[in-house]
């Protein structure tokens, strides 16, 4: 069973930065896609960024382009989300997710880590 554990959330002022981490375990990762999602109170979960495990391909939501950077460390089976120039609208619970086998569906999810950005 794939297990994902996020960490790194916290409280920051607008314009500040945070780095989220996600440790993945339970299998050998290869033809898979890792993603970050977020969900604010009263809103649906939305896509933030993704990265292919075996390539450098990345994809970002328009709302975070040029501010957020997704990366990974294969030896540590970890995925990161560097968040810069944070805005109050970035406030949400951030989730790490895995699309095993690049099926187009994120089958596994972490428990989430809270990010709060004050104005």
PDB file of C-alpha atoms in Angstrom:
ATOM      1  CA  UNK A   1       0.000   0.000   0.000  1.00  0.00           C
ATOM      2  CA  UNK A   2       1.329   3.408  -0.971  1.00  0.00           C
ATOM      3  CA  UNK A   3       1.675   5.824   1.898  1.00  0.00           C
ATOM      4  CA  UNK A   4       2.181   9.572   1.606  1.00  0.00           C
ATOM      5  CA  UNK A   5       3.070  11.866   4.484  1.00  0.00           C
ATOM      6  CA  UNK A   6       3.142  15.651   4.141  1.00  0.00           C
ATOM      7  CA  UNK A   7       4.905  18.131   6.385  1.00  0.00           C
ATOM      8  CA  UNK A   8       6.117  21.722   6.363  1.00  0.00           C
ATOM      9  CA  UNK A   9       2.900  23.692   6.632  1.00  0.00           C
ATOM     10  CA  UNK A  10       2.584  26.684   8.902  1.00  0.00           C
ATOM     11  CA  UNK A  11       1.577  30.306   9.323  1.00  0.00           C
ATOM     12  CA  UNK A  12       3.294  33.000   7.265  1.00  0.00           C
ATOM     13  CA  UNK A  13       2.622  36.577   6.222  1.00  0.00           C
ATOM     14  CA  UNK A  14       1.804  37.499   2.654  1.00  0.00           C
ATOM     15  CA  UNK A  15       4.975  37.566   0.592  1.00  0.00           C
ATOM     16  CA  UNK A  16       6.633  34.901   2.695  1.00  0.00           C
ATOM     17  CA  UNK A  17       7.757  31.402   1.782  1.00  0.00           C
ATOM     18  CA  UNK A  18       7.191  27.814   2.864  1.00  0.00           C
ATOM     19  CA  UNK A  19       8.569  24.484   1.695  1.00  0.00           C
ATOM     20  CA  UNK A  20       6.303  21.455   1.866  1.00  0.00           C
ATOM     21  CA  UNK A  21       7.623  17.906   1.888  1.00  0.00           C
ATOM     22  CA  UNK A  22       5.997  14.600   1.027  1.00  0.00           C
ATOM     23  CA  UNK A  23       7.613  11.275   1.850  1.00  0.00           C
ATOM     24  CA  UNK A  24       6.316   8.427  -0.301  1.00  0.00           C
ATOM     25  CA  UNK A  25       6.645   4.780   0.666  1.00  0.00           C
ATOM     26  CA  UNK A  26       5.153   1.350   0.050  1.00  0.00           C
ATOM     27  CA  UNK A  27       6.532   0.547  -3.407  1.00  0.00           C
ATOM     28  CA  UNK A  28       9.227   1.259  -5.942  1.00  0.00           C
ATOM     29  CA  UNK A  29       8.183   4.372  -7.789  1.00  0.00           C
ATOM     30  CA  UNK A  30       8.736   4.539 -11.525  1.00  0.00           C
ATOM     31  CA  UNK A  31       6.120   5.279 -14.159  1.00  0.00           C
ATOM     32  CA  UNK A  32       4.169   7.411 -11.733  1.00  0.00           C
ATOM     33  CA  UNK A  33       3.116  11.007 -11.305  1.00  0.00           C
ATOM     34  CA  UNK A  34       3.214  12.906  -8.049  1.00  0.00           C
ATOM     35  CA  UNK A  35       1.026  15.897  -7.409  1.00  0.00           C
ATOM     36  CA  UNK A  36       0.149  18.591  -4.926  1.00  0.00           C
ATOM     37  CA  UNK A  37      -3.446  19.647  -4.356  1.00  0.00           C
ATOM     38  CA  UNK A  38      -5.054  22.058  -1.938  1.00  0.00           C
ATOM     39  CA  UNK A  39      -8.448  22.629  -0.405  1.00  0.00           C
ATOM     40  CA  UNK A  40      -9.632  25.795   1.299  1.00  0.00           C
ATOM     41  CA  UNK A  41     -12.600  25.854   3.708  1.00  0.00           C
ATOM     42  CA  UNK A  42     -15.869  25.731   1.808  1.00  0.00           C
ATOM     43  CA  UNK A  43     -14.152  25.083  -1.512  1.00  0.00           C
ATOM     44  CA  UNK A  44     -13.447  22.025  -3.622  1.00  0.00           C
ATOM     45  CA  UNK A  45     -10.026  20.485  -3.834  1.00  0.00           C
ATOM     46  CA  UNK A  46      -7.926  22.023  -6.604  1.00  0.00           C
ATOM     47  CA  UNK A  47      -4.803  20.997  -8.458  1.00  0.00           C
ATOM     48  CA  UNK A  48      -1.594  22.872  -7.691  1.00  0.00           C
ATOM     49  CA  UNK A  49       1.353  21.136  -9.374  1.00  0.00           C
ATOM     50  CA  UNK A  50       2.620  17.768 -10.581  1.00  0.00           C
ATOM     51  CA  UNK A  51       5.889  16.093 -11.495  1.00  0.00           C
ATOM     52  CA  UNK A  52       6.751  12.849 -13.269  1.00  0.00           C
ATOM     53  CA  UNK A  53       8.866  10.467 -11.234  1.00  0.00           C
ATOM     54  CA  UNK A  54      11.144   9.431 -14.110  1.00  0.00           C
ATOM     55  CA  UNK A  55      11.302  12.656 -16.069  1.00  0.00           C
ATOM     56  CA  UNK A  56      11.662  16.389 -15.533  1.00  0.00           C
ATOM     57  CA  UNK A  57       8.179  17.165 -16.777  1.00  0.00           C
ATOM     58  CA  UNK A  58       6.193  19.427 -14.484  1.00  0.00           C
ATOM     59  CA  UNK A  59       2.851  21.150 -14.661  1.00  0.00           C
ATOM     60  CA  UNK A  60       1.443  24.034 -12.630  1.00  0.00           C
ATOM     61  CA  UNK A  61      -1.897  25.652 -12.081  1.00  0.00           C
ATOM     62  CA  UNK A  62      -1.960  29.175 -13.491  1.00  0.00           C
ATOM     63  CA  UNK A  63      -2.543  30.603 -10.033  1.00  0.00           C
ATOM     64  CA  UNK A  64       0.857  29.415  -8.765  1.00  0.00           C
ATOM     65  CA  UNK A  65       3.100  29.672 -11.830  1.00  0.00           C
ATOM     66  CA  UNK A  66       6.347  31.565 -11.195  1.00  0.00           C
ATOM     67  CA  UNK A  67       5.693  31.392  -7.459  1.00  0.00           C
ATOM     68  CA  UNK A  68       5.657  27.670  -6.646  1.00  0.00           C
ATOM     69  CA  UNK A  69       8.201  25.041  -7.653  1.00  0.00           C
ATOM     70  CA  UNK A  70       7.657  21.296  -7.442  1.00  0.00           C
ATOM     71  CA  UNK A  71      10.664  19.008  -7.199  1.00  0.00           C
ATOM     72  CA  UNK A  72      11.612  15.507  -6.123  1.00  0.00           C
ATOM     73  CA  UNK A  73      14.438  13.437  -4.708  1.00  0.00           C
ATOM     74  CA  UNK A  74      14.299   9.874  -5.988  1.00  0.00           C
ATOM     75  CA  UNK A  75      16.799   8.539  -3.465  1.00  0.00           C
ATOM     76  CA  UNK A  76      14.663   9.848  -0.616  1.00  0.00           C
ATOM     77  CA  UNK A  77      11.380   9.042  -2.398  1.00  0.00           C
ATOM     78  CA  UNK A  78      10.288  12.549  -1.526  1.00  0.00           C
ATOM     79  CA  UNK A  79       8.449  15.313  -3.338  1.00  0.00           C
ATOM     80  CA  UNK A  80       8.649  18.979  -2.424  1.00  0.00           C
ATOM     81  CA  UNK A  81       6.700  22.150  -3.049  1.00  0.00           C
ATOM     82  CA  UNK A  82       8.614  25.391  -2.634  1.00  0.00           C
ATOM     83  CA  UNK A  83       6.094  28.194  -2.211  1.00  0.00           C
ATOM     84  CA  UNK A  84       7.272  31.779  -2.607  1.00  0.00           C
ATOM     85  CA  UNK A  85       5.446  35.107  -2.681  1.00  0.00           C
ATOM     86  CA  UNK A  86       2.570  33.566  -0.790  1.00  0.00           C
ATOM     87  CA  UNK A  87      -0.820  35.234  -0.913  1.00  0.00           C
ATOM     88  CA  UNK A  88      -3.777  35.000   1.483  1.00  0.00           C
ATOM     89  CA  UNK A  89      -5.671  33.110  -1.210  1.00  0.00           C
ATOM     90  CA  UNK A  90      -3.051  30.357  -0.966  1.00  0.00           C
ATOM     91  CA  UNK A  91      -4.421  29.476   2.466  1.00  0.00           C
ATOM     92  CA  UNK A  92      -5.575  25.856   2.390  1.00  0.00           C
ATOM     93  CA  UNK A  93      -4.820  22.329   3.453  1.00  0.00           C
ATOM     94  CA  UNK A  94      -2.220  21.014   1.033  1.00  0.00           C
ATOM     95  CA  UNK A  95      -2.255  17.351   0.030  1.00  0.00           C
ATOM     96  CA  UNK A  96       0.339  15.162  -1.606  1.00  0.00           C
ATOM     97  CA  UNK A  97      -1.054  12.640  -4.093  1.00  0.00           C
ATOM     98  CA  UNK A  98       0.204   9.805  -6.295  1.00  0.00           C
ATOM     99  CA  UNK A  99      -0.974   8.700  -9.732  1.00  0.00           C
ATOM    100  CA  UNK A 100       0.437   5.183  -9.779  1.00  0.00           C
ATOM    101  CA  UNK A 101       1.162   3.972 -13.298  1.00  0.00           C
ATOM    102  CA  UNK A 102       0.224   7.332 -14.829  1.00  0.00           C
ATOM    103  CA  UNK A 103      -3.378   6.220 -15.034  1.00  0.00           C
ATOM    104  CA  UNK A 104      -4.755   9.741 -14.940  1.00  0.00           C
ATOM    105  CA  UNK A 105      -6.268   9.163 -11.518  1.00  0.00           C
ATOM    106  CA  UNK A 106      -4.634  10.067  -8.225  1.00  0.00           C
ATOM    107  CA  UNK A 107      -5.228   6.919  -6.220  1.00  0.00           C
ATOM    108  CA  UNK A 108      -3.314   7.735  -3.060  1.00  0.00           C
ATOM    109  CA  UNK A 109      -3.406  10.751  -0.800  1.00  0.00           C
ATOM    110  CA  UNK A 110      -1.612  12.046   2.246  1.00  0.00           C
ATOM    111  CA  UNK A 111      -3.322  13.413   5.323  1.00  0.00           C
ATOM    112  CA  UNK A 112      -2.636  17.033   4.437  1.00  0.00           C
ATOM    113  CA  UNK A 113      -0.717  19.906   5.985  1.00  0.00           C
ATOM    114  CA  UNK A 114      -2.199  23.309   6.807  1.00  0.00           C
ATOM    115  CA  UNK A 115      -0.842  26.437   5.151  1.00  0.00           C
ATOM    116  CA  UNK A 116      -2.142  29.769   6.420  1.00  0.00           C
ATOM    117  CA  UNK A 117      -1.122  33.072   4.852  1.00  0.00           C
ATOM    118  CA  UNK A 118      -2.053  36.264   6.683  1.00  0.00           C
ATOM    119  CA  UNK A 119      -2.479  39.650   5.030  1.00  0.00           C
TER     120      UNK A 119
END
